[in-house]
């Protein structure tokens, strides 16, 4: 019975119809000639444009509570020219951590109508002096994600793709590939 299964597998290997092999690299110039020949198409996928970066920000935020508008997403996209999708993911992760930092550094919290505690200024009238550790379990209401959280993350962010790399990608595409 096992022999017949092996024979069937052997038959599958004789027909490549419907098989797609996809490879990706950040350094196509390191592929040797034999490897390049095995790919029918070599397509360069450039860095995301402004509209795509705005959408990447929106997608990366997901269902997190935020106050960002369409214009805010476009503003972020314009400020991240030259950033890859991965770079944007890092920026969003850093921005998402800003409200957490606010909670960690808070010395006062106020109780909302829903019974949850939100960080507040020590001078706030109904603020209670306490630290994050003293907030009862499942009773924390972290601050909403704001544009300023992204601006703080952007101050620390640097694109990971150098302009010299982009020139190299363009040269390689002219020599061996095609635009995506």
JSON list of C-alpha atoms in Angstrom, two decimals:
[
{"chain": "A", "resi": 1, "resn": "UNK", "atom": "CA", "xyz": [0.00, 0.00, 0.00]},
{"chain": "A", "resi": 2, "resn": "UNK", "atom": "CA", "xyz": [2.84, 2.42, 0.82]},
{"chain": "A", "resi": 3, "resn": "UNK", "atom": "CA", "xyz": [4.54, 1.69, -2.49]},
{"chain": "A", "resi": 4, "resn": "UNK", "atom": "CA", "xyz": [1.46, 2.73, -4.47]},
{"chain": "A", "resi": 5, "resn": "UNK", "atom": "CA", "xyz": [1.27, 6.00, -2.48]},
{"chain": "A", "resi": 6, "resn": "UNK", "atom": "CA", "xyz": [4.89, 6.73, -3.39]},
{"chain": "A", "resi": 7, "resn": "UNK", "atom": "CA", "xyz": [4.21, 5.99, -7.04]},
{"chain": "A", "resi": 8, "resn": "UNK", "atom": "CA", "xyz": [1.30, 8.45, -7.00]},
{"chain": "A", "resi": 9, "resn": "UNK", "atom": "CA", "xyz": [3.54, 11.13, -5.50]},
{"chain": "A", "resi": 10, "resn": "UNK", "atom": "CA", "xyz": [6.08, 10.41, -8.22]},
{"chain": "A", "resi": 11, "resn": "UNK", "atom": "CA", "xyz": [3.41, 11.01, -10.86]},
{"chain": "A", "resi": 12, "resn": "UNK", "atom": "CA", "xyz": [2.59, 14.43, -9.41]},
{"chain": "A", "resi": 13, "resn": "UNK", "atom": "CA", "xyz": [6.19, 15.51, -9.87]},
{"chain": "A", "resi": 14, "resn": "UNK", "atom": "CA", "xyz": [6.02, 14.92, -13.64]},
{"chain": "A", "resi": 15, "resn": "UNK", "atom": "CA", "xyz": [3.53, 17.70, -14.35]},
{"chain": "A", "resi": 16, "resn": "UNK", "atom": "CA", "xyz": [4.16, 21.35, -13.47]},
{"chain": "A", "resi": 17, "resn": "UNK", "atom": "CA", "xyz": [0.77, 22.59, -14.66]},
{"chain": "A", "resi": 18, "resn": "UNK", "atom": "CA", "xyz": [-0.81, 24.98, -12.16]},
{"chain": "A", "resi": 19, "resn": "UNK", "atom": "CA", "xyz": [2.35, 25.29, -10.05]},
{"chain": "A", "resi": 20, "resn": "UNK", "atom": "CA", "xyz": [3.45, 28.77, -9.04]},
{"chain": "A", "resi": 21, "resn": "UNK", "atom": "CA", "xyz": [6.76, 29.34, -7.36]},
{"chain": "A", "resi": 22, "resn": "UNK", "atom": "CA", "xyz": [7.17, 32.75, -5.78]},
{"chain": "A", "resi": 23, "resn": "UNK", "atom": "CA", "xyz": [10.35, 34.06, -4.24]},
{"chain": "A", "resi": 24, "resn": "UNK", "atom": "CA", "xyz": [11.22, 37.39, -2.66]},
{"chain": "A", "resi": 25, "resn": "UNK", "atom": "CA", "xyz": [14.47, 39.06, -1.75]},
{"chain": "A", "resi": 26, "resn": "UNK", "atom": "CA", "xyz": [15.64, 42.45, -0.57]},
{"chain": "A", "resi": 27, "resn": "UNK", "atom": "CA", "xyz": [18.97, 41.93, -2.35]},
{"chain": "A", "resi": 28, "resn": "UNK", "atom": "CA", "xyz": [18.22, 40.73, -5.89]},
{"chain": "A", "resi": 29, "resn": "UNK", "atom": "CA", "xyz": [21.72, 41.72, -7.06]},
{"chain": "A", "resi": 30, "resn": "UNK", "atom": "CA", "xyz": [23.08, 38.85, -4.93]},
{"chain": "A", "resi": 31, "resn": "UNK", "atom": "CA", "xyz": [21.23, 36.22, -7.00]},
{"chain": "A", "resi": 32, "resn": "UNK", "atom": "CA", "xyz": [23.56, 34.37, -9.31]},
{"chain": "A", "resi": 33, "resn": "UNK", "atom": "CA", "xyz": [22.83, 33.96, -13.02]},
{"chain": "A", "resi": 34, "resn": "UNK", "atom": "CA", "xyz": [21.59, 30.37, -12.65]},
{"chain": "A", "resi": 35, "resn": "UNK", "atom": "CA", "xyz": [19.04, 31.40, -10.01]},
{"chain": "A", "resi": 36, "resn": "UNK", "atom": "CA", "xyz": [17.85, 34.43, -12.03]},
{"chain": "A", "resi": 37, "resn": "UNK", "atom": "CA", "xyz": [17.26, 32.18, -15.05]},
{"chain": "A", "resi": 38, "resn": "UNK", "atom": "CA", "xyz": [14.87, 29.96, -13.09]},
{"chain": "A", "resi": 39, "resn": "UNK", "atom": "CA", "xyz": [12.39, 32.81, -12.57]},
{"chain": "A", "resi": 40, "resn": "UNK", "atom": "CA", "xyz": [10.27, 33.72, -15.60]},
{"chain": "A", "resi": 41, "resn": "UNK", "atom": "CA", "xyz": [9.43, 37.12, -14.18]},
{"chain": "A", "resi": 42, "resn": "UNK", "atom": "CA", "xyz": [11.49, 39.31, -11.93]},
{"chain": "A", "resi": 43, "resn": "UNK", "atom": "CA", "xyz": [9.22, 42.07, -10.67]},
{"chain": "A", "resi": 44, "resn": "UNK", "atom": "CA", "xyz": [10.32, 45.07, -8.62]},
{"chain": "A", "resi": 45, "resn": "UNK", "atom": "CA", "xyz": [7.75, 46.12, -6.03]},
{"chain": "A", "resi": 46, "resn": "UNK", "atom": "CA", "xyz": [8.60, 49.71, -5.04]},
{"chain": "A", "resi": 47, "resn": "UNK", "atom": "CA", "xyz": [8.08, 51.35, -1.67]},
{"chain": "A", "resi": 48, "resn": "UNK", "atom": "CA", "xyz": [4.44, 52.24, -0.95]},
{"chain": "A", "resi": 49, "resn": "UNK", "atom": "CA", "xyz": [3.13, 55.54, -2.30]},
{"chain": "A", "resi": 50, "resn": "UNK", "atom": "CA", "xyz": [1.35, 58.15, -0.15]},
{"chain": "A", "resi": 51, "resn": "UNK", "atom": "CA", "xyz": [-2.13, 56.67, -0.50]},
{"chain": "A", "resi": 52, "resn": "UNK", "atom": "CA", "xyz": [-0.87, 53.17, 0.26]},
{"chain": "A", "resi": 53, "resn": "UNK", "atom": "CA", "xyz": [1.07, 54.36, 3.32]},
{"chain": "A", "resi": 54, "resn": "UNK", "atom": "CA", "xyz": [-2.09, 56.06, 4.64]},
{"chain": "A", "resi": 55, "resn": "UNK", "atom": "CA", "xyz": [-3.96, 52.77, 4.22]},
{"chain": "A", "resi": 56, "resn": "UNK", "atom": "CA", "xyz": [-1.12, 50.84, 5.89]},
{"chain": "A", "resi": 57, "resn": "UNK", "atom": "CA", "xyz": [-1.42, 53.11, 8.93]},
{"chain": "A", "resi": 58, "resn": "UNK", "atom": "CA", "xyz": [-5.17, 52.54, 9.05]},
{"chain": "A", "resi": 59, "resn": "UNK", "atom": "CA", "xyz": [-4.82, 48.77, 8.74]},
{"chain": "A", "resi": 60, "resn": "UNK", "atom": "CA", "xyz": [-2.01, 48.54, 11.31]},
{"chain": "A", "resi": 61, "resn": "UNK", "atom": "CA", "xyz": [-4.04, 50.44, 13.92]},
{"chain": "A", "resi": 62, "resn": "UNK", "atom": "CA", "xyz": [-6.78, 47.86, 13.52]},
{"chain": "A", "resi": 63, "resn": "UNK", "atom": "CA", "xyz": [-9.58, 48.08, 16.05]},
{"chain": "A", "resi": 64, "resn": "UNK", "atom": "CA", "xyz": [-7.66, 50.20, 18.57]},
{"chain": "A", "resi": 65, "resn": "UNK", "atom": "CA", "xyz": [-9.64, 53.19, 19.80]},
{"chain": "A", "resi": 66, "resn": "UNK", "atom": "CA", "xyz": [-8.32, 56.31, 18.07]},
{"chain": "A", "resi": 67, "resn": "UNK", "atom": "CA", "xyz": [-9.37, 59.78, 16.99]},
{"chain": "A", "resi": 68, "resn": "UNK", "atom": "CA", "xyz": [-7.49, 59.89, 13.68]},
{"chain": "A", "resi": 69, "resn": "UNK", "atom": "CA", "xyz": [-9.30, 61.25, 10.64]},
{"chain": "A", "resi": 70, "resn": "UNK", "atom": "CA", "xyz": [-8.70, 60.54, 6.97]},
{"chain": "A", "resi": 71, "resn": "UNK", "atom": "CA", "xyz": [-6.69, 63.77, 6.79]},
{"chain": "A", "resi": 72, "resn": "UNK", "atom": "CA", "xyz": [-4.57, 62.62, 9.76]},
{"chain": "A", "resi": 73, "resn": "UNK", "atom": "CA", "xyz": [-3.77, 59.36, 7.96]},
{"chain": "A", "resi": 74, "resn": "UNK", "atom": "CA", "xyz": [-2.79, 61.33, 4.85]},
{"chain": "A", "resi": 75, "resn": "UNK", "atom": "CA", "xyz": [-0.63, 63.65, 6.95]},
{"chain": "A", "resi": 76, "resn": "UNK", "atom": "CA", "xyz": [1.16, 60.65, 8.47]},
{"chain": "A", "resi": 77, "resn": "UNK", "atom": "CA", "xyz": [1.63, 59.16, 5.01]},
{"chain": "A", "resi": 78, "resn": "UNK", "atom": "CA", "xyz": [3.18, 62.39, 3.72]},
{"chain": "A", "resi": 79, "resn": "UNK", "atom": "CA", "xyz": [5.60, 62.46, 6.66]},
{"chain": "A", "resi": 80, "resn": "UNK", "atom": "CA", "xyz": [6.73, 58.89, 5.99]},
{"chain": "A", "resi": 81, "resn": "UNK", "atom": "CA", "xyz": [7.91, 59.20, 2.40]},
{"chain": "A", "resi": 82, "resn": "UNK", "atom": "CA", "xyz": [10.64, 56.60, 1.85]},
{"chain": "A", "resi": 83, "resn": "UNK", "atom": "CA", "xyz": [9.28, 54.27, 4.54]},
{"chain": "A", "resi": 84, "resn": "UNK", "atom": "CA", "xyz": [8.51, 50.63, 3.86]},
{"chain": "A", "resi": 85, "resn": "UNK", "atom": "CA", "xyz": [5.46, 48.77, 5.11]},
{"chain": "A", "resi": 86, "resn": "UNK", "atom": "CA", "xyz": [7.64, 47.29, 7.84]},
{"chain": "A", "resi": 87, "resn": "UNK", "atom": "CA", "xyz": [8.80, 50.77, 8.88]},
{"chain": "A", "resi": 88, "resn": "UNK", "atom": "CA", "xyz": [5.17, 51.87, 9.19]},
{"chain": "A", "resi": 89, "resn": "UNK", "atom": "CA", "xyz": [4.38, 48.84, 11.35]},
{"chain": "A", "resi": 90, "resn": "UNK", "atom": "CA", "xyz": [7.17, 49.85, 13.74]},
{"chain": "A", "resi": 91, "resn": "UNK", "atom": "CA", "xyz": [5.88, 53.45, 13.87]},
{"chain": "A", "resi": 92, "resn": "UNK", "atom": "CA", "xyz": [2.35, 52.24, 14.65]},
{"chain": "A", "resi": 93, "resn": "UNK", "atom": "CA", "xyz": [3.64, 49.88, 17.35]},
{"chain": "A", "resi": 94, "resn": "UNK", "atom": "CA", "xyz": [5.56, 52.75, 18.95]},
{"chain": "A", "resi": 95, "resn": "UNK", "atom": "CA", "xyz": [2.51, 55.04, 18.75]},
{"chain": "A", "resi": 96, "resn": "UNK", "atom": "CA", "xyz": [0.30, 52.35, 20.31]},
{"chain": "A", "resi": 97, "resn": "UNK", "atom": "CA", "xyz": [2.70, 52.21, 23.23]},
{"chain": "A", "resi": 98, "resn": "UNK", "atom": "CA", "xyz": [2.40, 55.96, 23.97]},
{"chain": "A", "resi": 99, "resn": "UNK", "atom": "CA", "xyz": [-0.94, 55.64, 25.87]},
{"chain": "A", "resi": 100, "resn": "UNK", "atom": "CA", "xyz": [0.59, 52.77, 27.85]},
{"chain": "A", "resi": 101, "resn": "UNK", "atom": "CA", "xyz": [3.52, 55.00, 28.81]},
{"chain": "A", "resi": 102, "resn": "UNK", "atom": "CA", "xyz": [1.04, 57.66, 29.94]},
{"chain": "A", "resi": 103, "resn": "UNK", "atom": "CA", "xyz": [-0.59, 55.11, 32.25]},
{"chain": "A", "resi": 104, "resn": "UNK", "atom": "CA", "xyz": [2.76, 53.89, 33.57]},
{"chain": "A", "resi": 105, "resn": "UNK", "atom": "CA", "xyz": [3.91, 57.42, 34.41]},
{"chain": "A", "resi": 106, "resn": "UNK", "atom": "CA", "xyz": [0.60, 58.63, 35.84]},
{"chain": "A", "resi": 107, "resn": "UNK", "atom": "CA", "xyz": [0.43, 59.52, 39.53]},
{"chain": "A", "resi": 108, "resn": "UNK", "atom": "CA", "xyz": [-3.31, 60.27, 39.47]},
{"chain": "A", "resi": 109, "resn": "UNK", "atom": "CA", "xyz": [-6.34, 58.58, 37.94]},
{"chain": "A", "resi": 110, "resn": "UNK", "atom": "CA", "xyz": [-9.99, 59.62, 37.73]},
{"chain": "A", "resi": 111, "resn": "UNK", "atom": "CA", "xyz": [-12.93, 57.25, 37.80]},
{"chain": "A", "resi": 112, "resn": "UNK", "atom": "CA", "xyz": [-15.20, 57.58, 34.75]},
{"chain": "A", "resi": 113, "resn": "UNK", "atom": "CA", "xyz": [-18.96, 57.06, 34.70]},
{"chain": "A", "resi": 114, "resn": "UNK", "atom": "CA", "xyz": [-18.36, 53.51, 33.47]},
{"chain": "A", "resi": 115, "resn": "UNK", "atom": "CA", "xyz": [-16.29, 52.75, 36.60]},
{"chain": "A", "resi": 116, "resn": "UNK", "atom": "CA", "xyz": [-12.99, 52.61, 34.74]},
{"chain": "A", "resi": 117, "resn": "UNK", "atom": "CA", "xyz": [-9.92, 54.58, 35.76]},
{"chain": "A", "resi": 118, "resn": "UNK", "atom": "CA", "xyz": [-8.17, 56.92, 33.31]},
{"chain": "A", "resi": 119, "resn": "UNK", "atom": "CA", "xyz": [-4.89, 58.74, 33.94]},
{"chain": "A", "resi": 120, "resn": "UNK", "atom": "CA", "xyz": [-5.31, 62.43, 34.75]},
{"chain": "A", "resi": 121, "resn": "UNK", "atom": "CA", "xyz": [-3.39, 65.46, 35.91]},
{"chain": "A", "resi": 122, "resn": "UNK", "atom": "CA", "xyz": [-2.64, 65.74, 39.64]},
{"chain": "A", "resi": 123, "resn": "UNK", "atom": "CA", "xyz": [-4.55, 69.03, 39.64]},
{"chain": "A", "resi": 124, "resn": "UNK", "atom": "CA", "xyz": [-7.76, 67.47, 38.30]},
{"chain": "A", "resi": 125, "resn": "UNK", "atom": "CA", "xyz": [-10.60, 67.96, 40.76]},
{"chain": "A", "resi": 126, "resn": "UNK", "atom": "CA", "xyz": [-11.71, 64.31, 41.01]},
{"chain": "A", "resi": 127, "resn": "UNK", "atom": "CA", "xyz": [-8.26, 62.78, 40.51]},
{"chain": "A", "resi": 128, "resn": "UNK", "atom": "CA", "xyz": [-7.22, 60.06, 42.91]},
{"chain": "A", "resi": 129, "resn": "UNK", "atom": "CA", "xyz": [-3.57, 59.72, 43.81]},
{"chain": "A", "resi": 130, "resn": "UNK", "atom": "CA", "xyz": [-2.55, 56.23, 42.73]},
{"chain": "A", "resi": 131, "resn": "UNK", "atom": "CA", "xyz": [-0.18, 54.41, 40.39]},
{"chain": "A", "resi": 132, "resn": "UNK", "atom": "CA", "xyz": [-0.99, 52.02, 37.58]},
{"chain": "A", "resi": 133, "resn": "UNK", "atom": "CA", "xyz": [-0.28, 49.08, 39.90]},
{"chain": "A", "resi": 134, "resn": "UNK", "atom": "CA", "xyz": [-3.06, 50.29, 42.20]},
{"chain": "A", "resi": 135, "resn": "UNK", "atom": "CA", "xyz": [-5.73, 50.42, 39.48]},
{"chain": "A", "resi": 136, "resn": "UNK", "atom": "CA", "xyz": [-8.06, 47.43, 40.02]},
{"chain": "A", "resi": 137, "resn": "UNK", "atom": "CA", "xyz": [-7.84, 44.61, 37.45]},
{"chain": "A", "resi": 138, "resn": "UNK", "atom": "CA", "xyz": [-9.82, 45.20, 34.26]},
{"chain": "A", "resi": 139, "resn": "UNK", "atom": "CA", "xyz": [-10.69, 48.74, 35.38]},
{"chain": "A", "resi": 140, "resn": "UNK", "atom": "CA", "xyz": [-8.13, 50.68, 33.33]},
{"chain": "A", "resi": 141, "resn": "UNK", "atom": "CA", "xyz": [-9.31, 53.00, 30.55]},
{"chain": "A", "resi": 142, "resn": "UNK", "atom": "CA", "xyz": [-6.13, 53.89, 28.66]},
{"chain": "A", "resi": 143, "resn": "UNK", "atom": "CA", "xyz": [-6.09, 57.20, 26.78]},
{"chain": "A", "resi": 144, "resn": "UNK", "atom": "CA", "xyz": [-7.35, 57.16, 23.21]},
{"chain": "A", "resi": 145, "resn": "UNK", "atom": "CA", "xyz": [-4.71, 56.94, 20.48]},
{"chain": "A", "resi": 146, "resn": "UNK", "atom": "CA", "xyz": [-4.12, 60.45, 19.13]},
{"chain": "A", "resi": 147, "resn": "UNK", "atom": "CA", "xyz": [-2.22, 62.01, 16.24]},
{"chain": "A", "resi": 148, "resn": "UNK", "atom": "CA", "xyz": [0.34, 63.35, 18.73]},
{"chain": "A", "resi": 149, "resn": "UNK", "atom": "CA", "xyz": [1.22, 59.75, 19.69]},
{"chain": "A", "resi": 150, "resn": "UNK", "atom": "CA", "xyz": [2.19, 59.12, 16.07]},
{"chain": "A", "resi": 151, "resn": "UNK", "atom": "CA", "xyz": [4.10, 62.38, 15.89]},
{"chain": "A", "resi": 152, "resn": "UNK", "atom": "CA", "xyz": [6.11, 61.28, 18.94]},
{"chain": "A", "resi": 153, "resn": "UNK", "atom": "CA", "xyz": [6.83, 57.92, 17.28]},
{"chain": "A", "resi": 154, "resn": "UNK", "atom": "CA", "xyz": [7.80, 59.65, 14.03]},
{"chain": "A", "resi": 155, "resn": "UNK", "atom": "CA", "xyz": [10.43, 61.75, 15.82]},
{"chain": "A", "resi": 156, "resn": "UNK", "atom": "CA", "xyz": [12.28, 58.51, 16.61]},
{"chain": "A", "resi": 157, "resn": "UNK", "atom": "CA", "xyz": [11.64, 56.71, 13.30]},
{"chain": "A", "resi": 158, "resn": "UNK", "atom": "CA", "xyz": [14.07, 56.37, 10.43]},
{"chain": "A", "resi": 159, "resn": "UNK", "atom": "CA", "xyz": [13.38, 54.67, 7.08]},
{"chain": "A", "resi": 160, "resn": "UNK", "atom": "CA", "xyz": [15.24, 51.38, 6.74]},
{"chain": "A", "resi": 161, "resn": "UNK", "atom": "CA", "xyz": [15.71, 51.68, 2.98]},
{"chain": "A", "resi": 162, "resn": "UNK", "atom": "CA", "xyz": [18.48, 54.05, 1.91]},
{"chain": "A", "resi": 163, "resn": "UNK", "atom": "CA", "xyz": [18.13, 56.16, -1.23]},
{"chain": "A", "resi": 164, "resn": "UNK", "atom": "CA", "xyz": [21.30, 54.47, -2.52]},
{"chain": "A", "resi": 165, "resn": "UNK", "atom": "CA", "xyz": [19.45, 51.12, -2.22]},
{"chain": "A", "resi": 166, "resn": "UNK", "atom": "CA", "xyz": [16.56, 52.48, -4.28]},
{"chain": "A", "resi": 167, "resn": "UNK", "atom": "CA", "xyz": [18.99, 53.45, -7.04]},
{"chain": "A", "resi": 168, "resn": "UNK", "atom": "CA", "xyz": [20.43, 49.93, -6.91]},
{"chain": "A", "resi": 169, "resn": "UNK", "atom": "CA", "xyz": [16.92, 48.39, -7.17]},
{"chain": "A", "resi": 170, "resn": "UNK", "atom": "CA", "xyz": [16.17, 50.57, -10.21]},
{"chain": "A", "resi": 171, "resn": "UNK", "atom": "CA", "xyz": [19.44, 49.58, -11.89]},
{"chain": "A", "resi": 172, "resn": "UNK", "atom": "CA", "xyz": [18.83, 45.87, -11.23]},
{"chain": "A", "resi": 173, "resn": "UNK", "atom": "CA", "xyz": [15.26, 46.13, -12.57]},
{"chain": "A", "resi": 174, "resn": "UNK", "atom": "CA", "xyz": [16.52, 47.81, -15.76]},
{"chain": "A", "resi": 175, "resn": "UNK", "atom": "CA", "xyz": [19.07, 45.04, -16.25]},
{"chain": "A", "resi": 176, "resn": "UNK", "atom": "CA", "xyz": [17.09, 41.93, -15.27]},
{"chain": "A", "resi": 177, "resn": "UNK", "atom": "CA", "xyz": [13.50, 42.62, -14.21]},
{"chain": "A", "resi": 178, "resn": "UNK", "atom": "CA", "xyz": [10.35, 44.54, -14.82]},
{"chain": "A", "resi": 179, "resn": "UNK", "atom": "CA", "xyz": [8.26, 47.02, -12.85]},
{"chain": "A", "resi": 180, "resn": "UNK", "atom": "CA", "xyz": [5.42, 45.66, -10.69]}
]
